[in-house]
Every structure is written in C-alpha cells, then in structure tokens.
Short mmCIF file of C-alpha atoms and ligand atoms in Angstrom, two decimals:
data_model
loop_
_atom_site.label_atom_id
_atom_site.label_comp_id
_atom_site.label_asym_id
_atom_site.label_seq_id
_atom_site.Cartn_x
_atom_site.Cartn_y
_atom_site.Cartn_z
CA MET A 1 0.00 0.00 -0.02
CA ALA A 2 1.51 3.27 -1.08
CA PHE A 3 1.44 6.60 0.65
CA GLU A 4 -1.29 8.86 -0.70
CA LEU A 5 -1.56 12.59 -0.97
CA PRO A 6 -4.54 13.59 1.20
CA PRO A 7 -6.86 16.12 -0.38
CA LEU A 8 -6.89 19.57 1.08
CA PRO A 9 -9.84 19.86 3.56
CA TYR A 10 -10.83 23.20 1.93
CA ASP A 11 -10.40 25.09 -1.34
CA TYR A 12 -6.99 26.39 -2.49
CA SER A 13 -8.36 29.93 -1.98
CA ALA A 14 -9.87 29.26 1.43
CA LEU A 15 -6.96 30.51 3.47
CA GLU A 16 -6.79 33.90 1.69
CA PRO A 17 -5.61 36.50 2.49
CA VAL A 18 -3.20 34.91 4.96
CA ILE A 19 -1.96 32.23 2.49
CA ASP A 20 -2.55 33.01 -1.16
CA THR A 21 -4.13 30.60 -3.62
CA GLN A 22 -1.06 30.09 -5.74
CA THR A 23 1.08 29.20 -2.72
CA MET A 24 -1.52 26.60 -1.65
CA LYS A 25 -1.61 25.06 -5.11
CA LEU A 26 2.13 24.79 -5.31
CA HIS A 27 2.56 23.72 -1.73
CA HIS A 28 -0.04 20.97 -1.83
CA ASP A 29 0.03 19.77 -5.39
CA MET A 30 3.77 20.04 -6.06
CA HIS A 31 5.68 20.01 -2.76
CA HIS A 32 3.60 17.65 -0.67
CA ALA A 33 2.90 15.47 -3.72
CA ALA A 34 6.68 15.14 -4.31
CA TYR A 35 7.29 13.99 -0.76
CA VAL A 36 4.66 11.29 -1.23
CA LYS A 37 6.05 10.21 -4.57
CA ASN A 38 9.64 10.11 -3.27
CA ALA A 39 8.70 8.23 -0.11
CA ASN A 40 6.92 5.64 -2.22
CA ALA A 41 9.90 5.30 -4.53
CA ALA A 42 12.18 4.68 -1.58
CA LEU A 43 9.85 2.04 -0.06
CA GLU A 44 9.68 0.13 -3.36
CA LYS A 45 13.24 -1.06 -2.55
CA HIS A 46 12.04 -2.47 0.78
CA PRO A 47 8.56 -3.94 0.39
CA SER A 48 8.64 -5.32 3.94
CA LEU A 49 8.21 -1.73 5.15
CA ALA A 50 5.20 -1.05 2.91
CA SER A 51 2.62 -1.55 5.68
CA LYS A 52 4.19 0.97 8.00
CA SER A 53 2.79 4.50 8.50
CA ALA A 54 5.01 7.51 7.98
CA GLU A 55 4.97 8.09 11.74
CA GLU A 56 6.04 4.47 12.48
CA LEU A 57 9.02 4.87 10.17
CA LEU A 58 9.97 8.23 11.63
CA ARG A 59 9.76 6.96 15.23
CA ASP A 60 12.71 4.64 14.65
CA LEU A 61 14.75 5.86 11.69
CA ASN A 62 17.62 3.59 12.71
CA ALA A 63 15.40 0.61 11.91
CA VAL A 64 15.02 1.93 8.34
CA PRO A 65 17.61 0.37 5.97
CA GLU A 66 20.50 2.73 5.48
CA ASP A 67 20.10 2.98 1.71
CA ILE A 68 16.70 4.65 2.08
CA ARG A 69 17.08 6.23 5.55
CA THR A 70 17.73 9.81 4.34
CA ALA A 71 14.95 9.54 1.74
CA ILE A 72 12.47 8.33 4.39
CA ARG A 73 13.56 10.99 6.93
CA ASN A 74 13.03 13.73 4.34
CA ASN A 75 10.00 12.42 2.41
CA ALA A 76 8.00 10.42 4.99
CA GLY A 77 8.84 13.43 7.21
CA GLY A 78 7.50 15.79 4.61
CA HIS A 79 4.35 13.67 4.16
CA SER A 80 3.64 13.47 7.90
CA ASN A 81 4.39 17.17 8.58
CA HIS A 82 2.22 18.47 5.74
CA SER A 83 -0.64 16.06 6.48
CA MET A 84 -0.71 17.59 9.94
CA PHE A 85 -0.28 21.12 8.61
CA TRP A 86 -3.36 21.25 6.32
CA LYS A 87 -5.59 19.99 9.09
CA ILE A 88 -4.55 22.34 11.87
CA MET A 89 -5.54 25.36 9.78
CA LYS A 90 -9.00 26.39 8.64
CA PRO A 91 -10.67 29.32 6.98
CA GLY A 92 -11.93 31.63 9.66
CA GLY A 93 -9.70 30.08 12.28
CA GLY A 94 -7.70 31.86 14.92
CA GLY A 95 -8.90 33.50 18.09
CA ASN A 96 -7.87 32.53 21.57
CA PRO A 97 -7.10 28.87 22.34
CA THR A 98 -9.84 26.93 24.17
CA GLY A 99 -10.01 23.73 26.18
CA ALA A 100 -6.99 21.57 26.87
CA ILE A 101 -4.68 23.51 24.58
CA ALA A 102 -5.49 26.72 26.42
CA ASP A 103 -4.47 25.05 29.71
CA LEU A 104 -1.31 23.61 28.19
CA LEU A 105 -0.15 26.99 26.91
CA LYS A 106 -0.45 28.68 30.32
CA LYS A 107 3.06 27.68 31.22
CA PHE A 108 4.37 30.07 28.55
CA GLY A 109 2.47 33.02 30.12
CA SER A 110 -0.26 34.82 28.23
CA PHE A 111 -1.32 33.62 24.74
CA ASP A 112 0.57 36.61 23.32
CA ASP A 113 3.73 35.54 25.26
CA PHE A 114 3.38 32.06 23.76
CA LYS A 115 2.94 33.40 20.21
CA THR A 116 6.00 35.62 20.63
CA LYS A 117 8.09 32.66 21.74
CA PHE A 118 6.78 30.37 19.00
CA ASN A 119 7.24 33.03 16.28
CA ASP A 120 10.77 33.85 17.50
CA ALA A 121 11.70 30.18 17.22
CA GLY A 122 10.25 30.07 13.72
CA ALA A 123 11.99 33.21 12.63
CA LYS A 124 15.33 32.00 13.99
CA GLN A 125 15.22 28.60 12.31
CA PHE A 126 18.09 29.10 9.80
CA GLY A 127 17.12 27.99 6.27
CA SER A 128 14.24 25.56 5.80
CA GLY A 129 12.36 23.84 8.60
CA TRP A 130 9.48 23.89 10.99
CA VAL A 131 8.57 25.36 14.34
CA TRP A 132 6.60 23.13 16.72
CA LEU A 133 4.76 22.78 19.96
CA ALA A 134 5.66 19.27 20.91
CA ALA A 135 5.36 17.08 23.95
CA LYS A 136 6.71 13.76 25.24
CA PRO A 137 4.00 11.09 25.02
CA GLY A 138 2.55 10.63 28.53
CA SER A 139 3.56 14.09 29.55
CA ASN A 140 1.61 17.32 29.84
CA ASP A 141 4.70 19.40 29.53
CA ALA A 142 4.91 20.86 26.06
CA GLN A 143 7.92 22.65 24.57
CA ILE A 144 8.61 24.90 21.60
CA ILE A 145 11.22 23.41 19.26
CA SER A 146 12.33 23.94 15.70
CA THR A 147 13.58 21.31 13.32
CA PRO A 148 15.56 21.65 10.05
CA ASN A 149 14.30 20.45 6.66
CA GLN A 150 11.46 17.89 7.04
CA ASP A 151 12.70 16.46 10.32
CA SER A 152 9.76 15.40 12.50
CA PRO A 153 9.58 15.77 16.28
CA ILE A 154 8.54 12.10 16.20
CA SER A 155 12.14 11.14 15.42
CA GLN A 156 13.15 12.83 18.71
CA GLY A 157 10.57 10.86 20.72
CA LEU A 158 8.21 13.89 20.80
CA PHE A 159 4.58 14.17 19.68
CA PRO A 160 3.92 17.11 17.34
CA ILE A 161 0.92 18.94 18.84
CA PHE A 162 1.06 21.45 15.98
CA GLY A 163 3.68 23.13 13.82
CA ASN A 164 4.16 25.86 11.29
CA ASP A 165 6.11 25.43 8.04
CA VAL A 166 8.88 28.00 7.69
CA TRP A 167 10.21 26.76 4.37
CA GLU A 168 10.32 29.65 1.87
CA HIS A 169 7.86 27.69 -0.30
CA ALA A 170 5.27 28.23 2.42
CA TYR A 171 5.30 32.03 2.30
CA TYR A 172 7.65 33.54 -0.27
CA LEU A 173 5.18 34.39 -3.06
CA LYS A 174 3.17 36.65 -0.75
CA TYR A 175 5.59 37.63 2.02
CA ASN A 176 8.90 37.50 0.16
CA ASN A 177 11.67 37.52 2.75
CA ARG A 178 9.38 38.72 5.55
CA ARG A 179 9.06 35.46 7.41
CA PRO A 180 8.07 37.10 10.73
CA GLU A 181 5.14 38.73 8.99
CA TYR A 182 3.94 35.32 7.77
CA LEU A 183 4.39 33.80 11.23
CA ALA A 184 2.38 36.60 12.82
CA ALA A 185 -0.48 36.35 10.28
CA TRP A 186 -0.62 32.55 10.44
CA TRP A 187 -2.39 32.57 13.82
CA ASN A 188 -5.53 33.82 12.03
CA LEU A 189 -5.83 30.33 10.50
CA ILE A 190 -5.20 28.11 13.47
CA HIS A 191 -7.82 25.42 14.10
CA TRP A 192 -7.95 24.99 17.91
CA ASP A 193 -10.63 22.23 17.83
CA GLU A 194 -8.41 20.04 15.65
CA ILE A 195 -5.44 20.72 17.94
CA ASN A 196 -7.54 19.69 20.93
CA LYS A 197 -8.29 16.44 19.10
CA ARG A 198 -4.56 15.85 18.67
CA LEU A 199 -4.02 16.54 22.37
CA ALA A 200 -6.73 14.04 23.25
CA SER A 201 -4.98 11.47 21.08
CA LEU A 202 -1.67 12.23 22.74
CA LYS A 203 -3.27 11.53 26.08
CA GLN A 204 -5.03 8.36 24.98
CA HIS A 205 -2.56 6.72 22.59
CA GLY A 206 0.66 8.71 22.91
CA GLU A 207 0.69 9.31 19.19
CA PRO A 208 -1.03 11.11 16.38
CA ALA A 209 -4.71 10.43 15.93
CA MET A 210 -4.14 9.27 12.41
CA SER A 211 -1.10 7.61 10.97
CA HIS A 212 -0.49 8.59 7.44
CA ARG A 213 -0.31 6.28 4.47
MN1 MN B 1 6.03 22.82 3.07
#
C-alpha cells in the first residue's frame, strides 16, 4: 500500500488572504505530492516496510535500511508534517485557544507571550524547517522546538501537537523575505478544535490520531 496525498480539507483559496491561492496550489500539489512520490519510490526497494505508516518509520529511523534512511527521513517526514499542517488550519480560524490546549499554553504566560516565543523560534530557524509545539508522550509538559528540513519531532521521541512550516515555499510568493510577517499572520488560521483532538490522542494513545499512508 503506497502513501497517498490527502486532499486539502478546503479550497485552495480558502486561506486567503493569509496564505494565497497560488502558494496553496504549489505547496499541496507540487511540494507535498513530491514527498509522497519520493517516499513511495524509496519504499519500493524495501517492500517489507510497505505496511508502516510515515509516523512508524519516523519513530525509529535507525530501523530503516540505510540506503533509504535519508529519503524516508526527508520524504516520509514531509508527508507526515504536511498532512498535519493542512488539518490544523482552517478558513476563519484563529482566536484565543480553548479547552485543553489553552491550559497547556499557560506555562508560557499569556497567549501573546506564547505566540511571541513560537514566532521567534520560527524566525530563527536558519534555512528551511518547522517550528513546533511538541510534547513527550505521557507528559503534559509541552515545549517549543524547531527542526531543520522535514525532520519530524517524532524522530526525537516527541509528539507534534502542531507546527508551522517555515520553508520559503510556504510564504515567499506573498511575504517574500518577511518570514516574521507570515508567522504573525498565520495565527488567524489556526484550528484549535483540531489541535484539541490531537491533544486528546496524545493523552489516549501517545501518538497522532491518524497515521499517514
Ligand atoms: Mn512545506
């Protein structure tokens, strides 16, 4: 069973004006699609891994044969990260966090304090990568981290609660080199209900609600 590109849960134009239509088309149909295609090409060399989800592979990269390890790290990583990303945004999102995520964020101070810390970590990630709120499975103690390239927090033993993509392909058409402006505007899309579902899954299963094929 091959990995599949999940359809966007909304129209390409739905996240305007924060993320422009052309960026969404390229990001989903070209970038995410390429991660899926390349992950599948790598797994063709090792059919015994074909039943594993992206997250299972990323959780133990050392168990992945060396000849495809980098390809899986980058492309199963890209598949898992983007599959999360589309879902934790929605048109008309934003506002203050509610429920369990609101409680979890209190350790960072006010919601504005949290956003400042998260955005700073995203702005400082040199080159391509992601900024995350992540937690150890079985723990209620979340932390802000950034990862290079398509590296997943899962490979560090952490559960990605949510993350923002700071690759230039995520913002450059509209924001050019103004990454901090993109990071600040992005909060108008965040889908707190979906994030609370991910937190519930972290509590129950210690892993993402849905593993991605
Ligand atoms: Mn991306």
